[in-house]
C-alpha cells in the first residue's frame, strides 16, 4: 500500500554514523551539482514540491534502495523533465542545442539569492471547516494511501496508520500533498500536529512516556 | 551492478552518479534551461552562507533573552524572519523546547525535510535510511550512538516532519554560562543539539 520511501519504524538498519560538524556540506562536488541542478530546474515552474517528492518515491524499490541520496534526486529529476515534456527521451540520449520554449524562465545567477530567500509557503486560505480542537482524540485512517490516485503520493507514514493520538497544535490550513502531487489542485485543509504515545505505534516502546508527533492533514484523521 | 529500471527515463543517462549529473547539466545548459553560473550561486549559498551558525544565533538569543524566547516558542517563523532567517525549506518554523521532563528530536521518515535557513543542508546521517527508519521507534538507542544518554525520567518526543512545518530544537542552556554574551553562548550550540541528537557543548 505504501512505497519503499516509507521506512519509519523499519527493522534491520545499521547503527548511525554521526559526522563531525566540520565535515564539508557536500562530500563530493557532483552532489552539490545535483542539488543545484534540481533546484534550478524547479524554477522552470513545471512542477511543485509535492510532484518532485513523488518523483523520487516512484523510483523502483530496487533503484531507491541502491541509489545514494543525490542519485535519487538527479534520477527523479530526469524522470520529471521527460514526464512534463521539458525534455524528450531523445534529448536524454543526445541533446541538440536550440531554442526551448521555457528558456525565458531560466533561473539566472543574479536571481538566485532572491529566489531562495523568497521560499514557497504552503499555507493557503481554505473553506474547509476546522474539525478538531487541541486535546481532541483522533484516529488516523487505515490503510494509509492516496484516496484520489492509486499508488499516489501521501504523507501519512505506514507506521502511524490506524493509530490513536491527540491534537497538539493547529498549524493553519495547508496545501494537501495527496491532491497537489497529481495536478488535482492545492485543496488546502487544516493541518495539525498530532501526538501519538510510542506504545500506540510500537510493540516494545523504549519508555512509557515517549511520544511521536506527526503533522497530519484533517482528511487523514477521524474523530474518536 | 544491476541496471536501472528501464521503465524510467533516467536509465538513459550514464549510471555513474557524477557522470549522470554532468550529463543532465550539459543537456539543460544546451537547451538554455540552466545557467551554470546560477548553479555555482546556489552551491555557494548552501556551502558558505547558510548553515547551523544561523540556528545557533537564534538559540543563544533565546537563552539570553526570556522575552525573545517566549516569542520564538509562540511564533518562530515571524521571529526568525526578523533576524533575516527565512526562505526555502523554512517557510513554516516551529521551535520546540527541551526541558528536564522532555527531550525533543527531529526526523523526516518519508524523505529528509530539514530547516534549511537555520541549519543549512542536512548532514549525511540525517538523510540515511538508518536514521529515518530508527529515530521514531528507538530514539534512545539512536541517541546512544551519538553519545547521548538521558535521565531515566525524561521522556522523548520525536517530531516526524511529514508536512511543510520545519522544526528546530531549543536545547537547555548548559550550566556555568552565567554572564556569557550571546556570541559566547552561540559557540556552545552544536548543529546536532538543534536536531535533538546532541547536547550543547559544556564550557571547559
Short mmCIF file of C-alpha atoms in Angstrom, two decimals:
data_model
loop_
_atom_site.label_atom_id
_atom_site.label_comp_id
_atom_site.label_asym_id
_atom_site.label_seq_id
_atom_site.Cartn_x
_atom_site.Cartn_y
_atom_site.Cartn_z
CA UNK A 1 0.00 0.00 0.00
CA UNK A 2 2.93 2.32 0.53
CA UNK A 3 6.23 2.68 -1.23
CA UNK A 4 9.82 1.99 -0.39
CA UNK A 5 10.47 5.50 0.96
CA UNK A 6 8.01 4.92 3.81
CA UNK A 7 10.60 3.37 6.13
CA UNK A 8 9.79 4.82 9.58
CA UNK A 9 9.96 2.08 12.23
CA UNK A 10 11.56 -0.48 9.90
CA UNK A 11 13.87 -3.06 11.47
CA UNK A 12 17.28 -4.11 10.20
CA UNK A 13 19.11 -0.86 9.51
CA UNK A 14 22.63 -0.18 10.74
CA UNK A 15 23.92 1.96 13.54
CA UNK A 16 24.02 5.68 12.80
CA UNK A 17 27.42 7.10 11.89
CA UNK A 18 27.47 10.62 13.35
CA UNK A 19 29.61 13.15 11.49
CA UNK A 20 31.79 15.88 12.84
CA UNK A 21 30.19 19.28 12.36
CA UNK A 22 33.26 20.34 10.40
CA UNK A 23 32.61 17.86 7.58
CA UNK A 24 32.06 19.56 4.22
CA UNK A 25 28.42 20.24 3.34
CA UNK A 26 28.85 18.19 0.17
CA UNK A 27 31.18 15.21 0.38
CA UNK A 28 31.68 15.29 -3.39
CA UNK A 29 31.29 18.02 -5.94
CA UNK A 30 28.72 16.14 -8.03
CA UNK A 31 26.38 16.07 -5.02
CA UNK A 32 26.42 19.85 -4.87
CA UNK A 33 25.76 19.99 -8.63
CA UNK A 34 22.87 17.51 -8.24
CA UNK A 35 21.22 19.69 -5.62
CA UNK A 36 21.76 22.85 -7.65
CA UNK A 37 20.53 21.38 -10.97
CA UNK A 38 17.41 20.11 -9.21
CA UNK A 39 16.64 23.44 -7.54
CA UNK A 40 17.34 25.43 -10.70
CA UNK A 41 15.12 23.11 -12.78
CA UNK A 42 12.32 23.58 -10.27
CA UNK A 43 12.31 27.28 -11.05
CA UNK A 44 11.19 26.47 -14.62
CA UNK A 45 7.81 26.18 -12.92
CA UNK A 46 6.70 22.90 -14.44
CA UNK A 47 6.03 21.08 -11.16
CA UNK A 48 5.61 21.73 -7.44
CA UNK A 49 7.38 20.29 -4.39
CA UNK A 50 4.83 17.51 -3.94
CA UNK A 51 5.28 16.36 -7.54
CA UNK A 52 9.05 16.33 -7.12
CA UNK A 53 8.91 14.35 -3.85
CA UNK A 54 6.63 11.86 -5.53
CA UNK A 55 9.07 11.53 -8.45
CA UNK A 56 11.75 10.31 -6.02
CA UNK A 57 9.32 7.99 -4.28
CA UNK A 58 8.33 6.47 -7.61
CA UNK A 59 11.82 5.23 -8.33
CA UNK A 60 11.59 1.45 -8.38
CA UNK A 61 12.24 -0.10 -4.96
CA UNK A 62 15.48 -1.55 -6.32
CA UNK A 63 16.72 1.84 -7.53
CA UNK A 64 15.53 3.63 -4.39
CA UNK A 65 17.42 1.26 -2.10
CA UNK A 66 20.57 1.21 -4.22
CA UNK A 67 20.85 4.91 -5.10
CA UNK A 68 22.58 7.29 -2.73
CA UNK A 69 20.66 10.37 -1.66
CA UNK A 70 21.60 12.71 -4.51
CA UNK A 71 21.38 9.93 -7.09
CA UNK A 72 17.70 9.76 -6.17
CA UNK A 73 17.44 13.49 -6.73
CA UNK A 74 19.10 13.51 -10.11
CA UNK A 75 17.28 10.41 -11.36
CA UNK A 76 13.93 11.71 -10.12
CA UNK A 77 14.69 14.97 -11.89
CA UNK A 78 15.43 13.26 -15.22
CA UNK A 79 12.11 11.45 -14.97
CA UNK A 80 10.25 14.69 -14.13
CA UNK A 81 11.79 16.57 -17.05
CA UNK A 82 10.59 13.95 -19.52
CA UNK A 83 7.17 13.40 -17.94
CA UNK A 84 6.50 17.13 -18.01
CA UNK A 85 7.61 17.47 -21.64
CA UNK A 86 10.56 19.70 -20.80
CA UNK A 87 12.92 17.17 -22.39
CA UNK A 88 12.30 14.24 -24.72
CA UNK A 89 13.81 10.80 -24.39
CA UNK A 90 15.96 11.70 -27.41
CA UNK A 91 17.26 14.76 -25.55
CA UNK A 92 18.46 12.48 -22.76
CA UNK A 93 20.30 10.37 -25.32
CA UNK A 94 21.83 13.26 -27.20
CA UNK A 95 20.64 16.83 -26.72
CA UNK A 96 20.96 19.29 -29.55
CA UNK A 97 21.32 23.00 -28.90
CA UNK A 98 18.36 25.16 -29.71
CA UNK A 99 15.60 27.45 -28.62
CA UNK A 100 13.46 25.98 -25.91
CA UNK A 101 10.03 27.48 -25.16
CA UNK A 102 10.88 27.57 -21.44
CA UNK A 103 14.27 29.26 -21.88
CA UNK A 104 12.81 32.62 -20.83
CA UNK A 105 12.15 31.10 -17.41
CA UNK A 106 15.73 30.03 -16.82
CA UNK A 107 16.94 30.95 -13.32
CA UNK A 108 19.74 33.46 -13.78
CA UNK A 109 22.66 33.73 -11.39
CA UNK A 110 21.66 37.20 -10.26
CA UNK A 111 18.14 35.95 -9.37
CA UNK A 112 19.31 33.05 -7.18
CA UNK A 113 19.61 34.85 -3.85
CA UNK A 114 16.17 36.40 -4.17
CA UNK A 115 14.53 33.18 -5.32
CA UNK A 116 15.94 31.13 -2.43
CA UNK A 117 15.12 33.83 0.11
CA UNK A 118 11.54 34.08 -1.14
CA UNK A 119 10.74 30.42 -0.41
CA UNK A 120 7.40 28.85 -1.21
CA UNK A 121 4.94 28.89 1.68
CA UNK A 122 2.39 26.05 1.76
CA UNK A 123 -0.33 27.72 3.81
CA UNK A 124 -3.44 28.80 1.92
CA UNK A 125 -6.89 30.07 2.84
CA UNK A 126 -9.39 27.23 2.99
CA UNK A 127 -13.15 26.85 3.22
CA UNK A 128 -12.85 23.50 4.96
CA UNK A 129 -14.22 23.92 8.50
CA UNK A 130 -11.77 23.11 11.30
CA UNK A 131 -12.99 19.88 12.83
CA UNK A 132 -10.67 19.30 15.78
CA UNK A 133 -9.55 21.25 18.81
CA UNK A 134 -6.36 20.98 20.79
CA UNK A 135 -6.61 17.97 23.11
CA UNK A 136 -9.14 16.10 20.95
CA UNK A 137 -8.59 12.37 20.50
CA UNK A 138 -8.34 11.23 16.89
CA UNK A 139 -7.53 8.13 14.92
CA UNK A 140 -5.59 8.11 11.65
CA UNK A 141 -7.15 6.47 8.63
CA UNK A 142 -6.10 2.96 7.75
CA UNK A 143 -4.75 1.81 5.39
CA UNK A 144 -2.50 4.73 4.54
CA UNK A 145 -2.98 5.51 0.87
CA UNK A 146 -3.73 8.31 -1.53
CA UNK A 147 -7.54 8.41 -1.81
CA UNK A 148 -7.52 10.12 -5.25
CA UNK A 149 -4.88 8.18 -7.19
CA UNK A 150 -3.98 4.55 -6.71
CA UNK A 151 -0.38 4.36 -5.52
CA UNK A 152 -0.28 8.15 -5.34
CA UNK A 153 1.61 10.46 -3.02
CA UNK A 154 0.55 10.72 0.63
CA UNK A 155 2.23 11.90 3.82
CA UNK A 156 0.73 9.55 6.39
CA UNK A 157 3.50 7.05 7.12
CA UNK A 158 2.53 3.39 7.32
CA UNK A 159 3.73 3.09 10.91
CA UNK A 160 1.09 5.62 12.05
CA UNK A 161 -1.90 4.23 10.11
CA UNK A 162 -4.91 3.41 12.28
CA UNK A 163 -3.21 4.86 15.38
CA UNK A 164 -4.86 6.80 18.20
CA UNK A 165 -3.41 10.20 19.04
CA UNK A 166 -4.35 13.61 20.33
CA UNK A 167 -4.31 17.01 18.68
CA UNK A 168 -1.36 19.04 19.93
CA UNK A 169 -1.48 22.08 17.67
CA UNK A 170 -3.28 23.51 14.66
CA UNK A 171 -0.79 24.76 12.07
CA UNK A 172 -3.39 26.55 9.96
CA UNK A 173 -4.63 25.39 6.57
CA UNK A 174 -2.09 23.93 4.15
CA UNK A 175 -1.89 22.55 0.61
CA UNK A 176 -2.84 18.86 0.58
CA UNK A 177 0.04 16.88 -0.98
CA UNK A 178 -2.23 13.98 -1.97
CA UNK A 179 -4.01 16.32 -4.37
CA UNK A 180 -1.22 18.71 -5.29
CA UNK A 181 1.21 15.95 -6.32
CA UNK A 182 -1.19 14.84 -9.05
CA UNK A 183 -2.34 18.04 -10.70
CA UNK A 184 -5.64 17.91 -8.83
CA UNK A 185 -5.30 21.33 -7.23
CA UNK A 186 -3.97 22.53 -3.91
CA UNK A 187 -7.10 21.55 -1.95
CA UNK A 188 -5.92 23.25 1.27
CA UNK A 189 -7.28 21.92 4.54
CA UNK A 190 -6.46 22.12 8.26
CA UNK A 191 -3.09 20.69 9.27
CA UNK A 192 -2.43 19.52 12.82
CA UNK A 193 0.47 18.32 14.92
CA UNK A 194 -0.81 15.04 16.37
CA UNK A 195 0.93 13.30 19.30
CA UNK A 196 0.96 9.51 19.49
CA UNK A 197 2.15 7.56 22.53
CA UNK A 198 5.03 5.30 21.47
CA UNK A 199 3.01 2.40 22.89
CA UNK A 200 0.35 3.08 20.25
CA UNK A 201 2.89 2.63 17.44
CA UNK A 202 5.39 0.00 18.61
CA UNK A 203 5.09 -3.38 20.28
CA UNK A 204 8.05 -2.71 22.56
CA UNK A 205 8.38 1.05 23.13
CA UNK A 206 11.59 2.15 24.81
CA UNK A 207 9.89 4.22 27.53
CA UNK A 208 6.26 4.53 28.73
CA UNK A 209 6.22 8.32 28.37
CA UNK A 210 7.75 8.60 24.89
CA UNK A 211 5.75 10.10 22.04
CA UNK A 212 5.98 10.62 18.29
CA UNK A 213 4.42 13.75 16.79
CA UNK A 214 3.37 13.88 13.14
CA UNK A 215 1.96 16.73 11.07
CA UNK A 216 -1.25 15.40 9.57
CA UNK A 217 -3.98 16.85 7.37
CA UNK A 218 -7.56 16.77 8.58
CA UNK A 219 -8.61 14.20 5.97
CA UNK A 220 -6.05 11.77 7.44
CA UNK A 221 -7.91 11.88 10.77
CA UNK A 222 -11.17 10.56 12.17
CA UNK A 223 -12.79 11.66 15.44
CA UNK A 224 -12.71 9.24 18.35
CA UNK B 1 25.85 -3.97 -10.76
CA UNK B 2 22.24 -4.27 -11.89
CA UNK B 3 20.99 -1.80 -14.46
CA UNK B 4 18.45 0.89 -13.70
CA UNK B 5 14.81 0.11 -14.04
CA UNK B 6 14.29 0.64 -17.77
CA UNK B 7 10.72 1.89 -17.44
CA UNK B 8 12.14 5.18 -16.22
CA UNK B 9 13.74 7.86 -18.42
CA UNK B 10 16.69 8.29 -16.04
CA UNK B 11 18.01 4.91 -17.22
CA UNK B 12 19.05 6.64 -20.47
CA UNK B 13 21.66 8.70 -18.62
CA UNK B 14 25.09 7.35 -17.63
CA UNK B 15 24.79 5.22 -14.47
CA UNK B 16 27.82 6.61 -12.65
CA UNK B 17 26.45 9.42 -10.42
CA UNK B 18 28.96 12.17 -11.25
CA UNK B 19 28.57 11.47 -14.98
CA UNK B 20 24.80 11.31 -14.66
CA UNK B 21 24.67 14.76 -13.06
CA UNK B 22 27.14 16.17 -15.57
CA UNK B 23 25.11 14.76 -18.49
CA UNK B 24 21.87 16.30 -17.27
CA UNK B 25 23.52 19.63 -16.52
CA UNK B 26 25.02 19.67 -20.02
CA UNK B 27 21.71 18.84 -21.70
CA UNK B 28 19.82 21.50 -19.75
CA UNK B 29 22.52 24.08 -20.41
CA UNK B 30 22.48 23.39 -24.16
CA UNK B 31 18.72 23.89 -24.18
CA UNK B 32 19.07 27.22 -22.38
CA UNK B 33 17.18 25.94 -19.34
CA UNK B 34 20.02 26.10 -16.83
CA UNK B 35 22.55 28.84 -16.19
CA UNK B 36 25.73 27.14 -14.87
CA UNK B 37 26.57 30.36 -13.02
CA UNK B 38 23.24 30.07 -11.18
CA UNK B 39 24.26 26.59 -10.05
CA UNK B 40 27.52 27.99 -8.66
CA UNK B 41 25.49 30.62 -6.83
CA UNK B 42 23.12 28.03 -5.30
CA UNK B 43 26.06 25.90 -4.17
CA UNK B 44 27.86 28.90 -2.70
CA UNK B 45 24.72 29.84 -0.76
CA UNK B 46 24.41 26.47 0.97
CA UNK B 47 28.12 25.77 1.25
CA UNK B 48 29.22 29.12 2.63
CA UNK B 49 26.35 31.41 3.57
CA UNK B 50 23.55 29.40 5.17
CA UNK B 51 24.31 26.87 7.89
CA UNK B 52 23.93 25.90 11.57
CA UNK B 53 25.52 29.15 12.73
CA UNK B 54 22.17 30.78 11.94
CA UNK B 55 20.30 28.41 14.24
CA UNK B 56 22.96 28.80 16.91
CA UNK B 57 22.41 32.56 16.95
CA UNK B 58 18.67 32.02 17.47
CA UNK B 59 19.25 29.56 20.32
CA UNK B 60 21.81 31.79 22.02
CA UNK B 61 19.44 34.72 21.83
CA UNK B 62 16.65 32.62 23.33
CA UNK B 63 18.94 31.60 26.18
CA UNK B 64 19.91 35.20 26.84
CA UNK B 65 16.55 36.91 26.41
CA UNK B 66 13.42 35.42 28.04
CA UNK B 67 11.05 37.65 26.07
CA UNK B 68 12.63 36.64 22.79
CA UNK B 69 12.38 33.00 23.83
CA UNK B 70 8.68 33.36 24.62
CA UNK B 71 8.01 34.96 21.25
CA UNK B 72 10.11 32.31 19.49
CA UNK B 73 8.13 29.46 21.04
CA UNK B 74 4.91 31.26 20.15
CA UNK B 75 5.60 32.12 16.51
CA UNK B 76 9.04 31.06 15.35
CA UNK B 77 8.51 31.88 11.66
CA UNK B 78 7.98 35.59 12.27
CA UNK B 79 10.65 35.85 14.97
CA UNK B 80 13.45 34.20 12.98
CA UNK B 81 12.41 36.06 9.83
CA UNK B 82 13.03 39.28 11.80
CA UNK B 83 16.61 38.09 12.26
CA UNK B 84 16.85 37.54 8.49
CA UNK B 85 16.32 33.77 8.51
CA UNK B 86 13.58 32.91 6.08
CA UNK B 87 13.40 31.19 2.72
CA UNK B 88 13.24 27.85 1.03
CA UNK B 89 12.51 25.00 3.47
CA UNK B 90 11.98 27.41 6.33
CA UNK B 91 8.64 28.95 5.44
CA UNK B 92 6.84 27.49 8.46
CA UNK B 93 9.04 27.20 11.54
CA UNK B 94 8.23 25.71 14.92
CA UNK B 95 10.74 25.72 17.78
CA UNK B 96 10.35 23.04 20.47
CA UNK B 97 11.95 23.43 23.87
CA UNK B 98 13.88 20.78 25.76
CA UNK B 99 13.18 20.63 29.49
CA UNK B 100 14.29 18.29 32.28
CA UNK B 101 10.99 16.46 31.68
CA UNK B 102 11.06 16.24 27.90
CA UNK B 103 13.71 15.88 25.21
CA UNK B 104 12.83 16.65 21.58
CA UNK B 105 14.33 15.10 18.46
CA UNK B 106 13.56 15.77 14.78
CA UNK B 107 13.43 13.37 11.82
CA UNK B 108 11.77 13.07 8.43
CA UNK B 109 10.96 9.41 7.89
CA UNK B 110 9.48 9.92 4.40
CA UNK B 111 12.29 12.00 2.87
CA UNK B 112 14.71 14.43 4.53
CA UNK B 113 12.81 17.62 5.44
CA UNK B 114 15.05 19.98 7.42
CA UNK B 115 15.02 23.70 8.32
CA UNK B 116 17.47 24.98 5.68
CA UNK B 117 17.53 28.70 6.55
CA UNK B 118 18.55 27.87 10.14
CA UNK B 119 20.65 24.72 9.74
CA UNK B 120 21.65 24.57 6.07
CA UNK B 121 21.75 21.29 4.16
CA UNK B 122 21.29 18.23 6.39
CA UNK B 123 24.27 16.01 7.26
CA UNK B 124 24.55 12.58 5.65
CA UNK B 125 23.30 10.65 8.66
CA UNK B 126 20.09 12.73 8.82
CA UNK B 127 19.29 11.58 5.26
CA UNK B 128 20.34 7.97 5.87
CA UNK B 129 17.92 5.06 5.84
CA UNK B 130 19.13 4.09 9.31
CA UNK B 131 18.17 7.41 10.92
CA UNK B 132 14.90 7.69 9.02
CA UNK B 133 13.88 4.14 9.91
CA UNK B 134 15.02 4.04 13.52
CA UNK B 135 14.60 7.51 15.06
CA UNK B 136 10.85 7.12 15.56
CA UNK B 137 10.95 3.60 17.01
CA UNK B 138 14.09 3.61 19.11
CA UNK B 139 15.16 7.22 19.69
CA UNK B 140 17.10 6.36 22.85
CA UNK B 141 19.18 3.76 21.08
CA UNK B 142 19.84 6.25 18.29
CA UNK B 143 20.81 8.89 20.88
CA UNK B 144 23.25 6.46 22.46
CA UNK B 145 25.00 6.17 19.09
CA UNK B 146 25.53 9.93 19.31
CA UNK B 147 26.90 9.50 22.82
CA UNK B 148 23.80 10.96 24.46
CA UNK B 149 22.02 9.32 27.36
CA UNK B 150 19.05 10.93 29.04
CA UNK B 151 17.94 10.78 32.67
CA UNK B 152 15.50 7.93 33.29
CA UNK B 153 12.55 10.24 33.92
CA UNK B 154 12.99 12.35 30.80
CA UNK B 155 10.51 11.48 28.07
CA UNK B 156 11.43 11.70 24.39
CA UNK B 157 9.21 13.36 21.85
CA UNK B 158 10.21 12.64 18.24
CA UNK B 159 8.88 15.05 15.60
CA UNK B 160 8.40 13.37 12.22
CA UNK B 161 8.40 16.22 9.66
CA UNK B 162 5.57 14.93 7.46
CA UNK B 163 4.34 18.35 6.23
CA UNK B 164 5.97 21.71 5.36
CA UNK B 165 6.46 22.60 9.03
CA UNK B 166 10.16 22.64 9.93
CA UNK B 167 11.29 22.03 13.48
CA UNK B 168 14.23 23.38 15.46
CA UNK B 169 15.05 22.08 18.92
CA UNK B 170 15.82 24.65 21.60
CA UNK B 171 18.30 22.79 23.82
CA UNK B 172 18.61 23.50 27.53
CA UNK B 173 21.16 26.16 28.42
CA UNK B 174 24.23 24.48 29.90
CA UNK B 175 25.31 25.28 33.44
CA UNK B 176 28.18 27.64 34.28
CA UNK B 177 27.28 30.01 31.46
CA UNK B 178 26.03 32.94 33.52
CA UNK B 179 27.21 36.27 32.22
CA UNK B 180 28.22 34.99 28.77
CA UNK B 181 27.40 37.17 25.80
CA UNK B 182 25.16 35.90 23.01
CA UNK B 183 28.20 35.36 20.81
CA UNK B 184 29.89 33.30 23.51
CA UNK B 185 26.72 31.28 24.06
CA UNK B 186 26.33 30.64 20.32
CA UNK B 187 29.69 28.84 20.26
CA UNK B 188 28.22 26.24 22.63
CA UNK B 189 25.28 25.45 20.34
CA UNK B 190 26.01 22.48 18.08
CA UNK B 191 24.09 21.55 14.96
CA UNK B 192 23.12 18.21 16.48
CA UNK B 193 21.77 19.89 19.62
CA UNK B 194 19.28 21.75 17.39
CA UNK B 195 18.17 18.48 15.74
CA UNK B 196 17.94 16.84 19.16
CA UNK B 197 20.58 14.17 18.57
CA UNK B 198 23.16 16.03 20.62
CA UNK B 199 23.53 18.36 23.58
CA UNK B 200 25.21 21.77 23.67
CA UNK B 201 28.93 21.92 24.38
CA UNK B 202 29.89 22.17 28.01
CA UNK B 203 32.21 25.02 28.86
CA UNK B 204 35.67 23.86 29.68
#
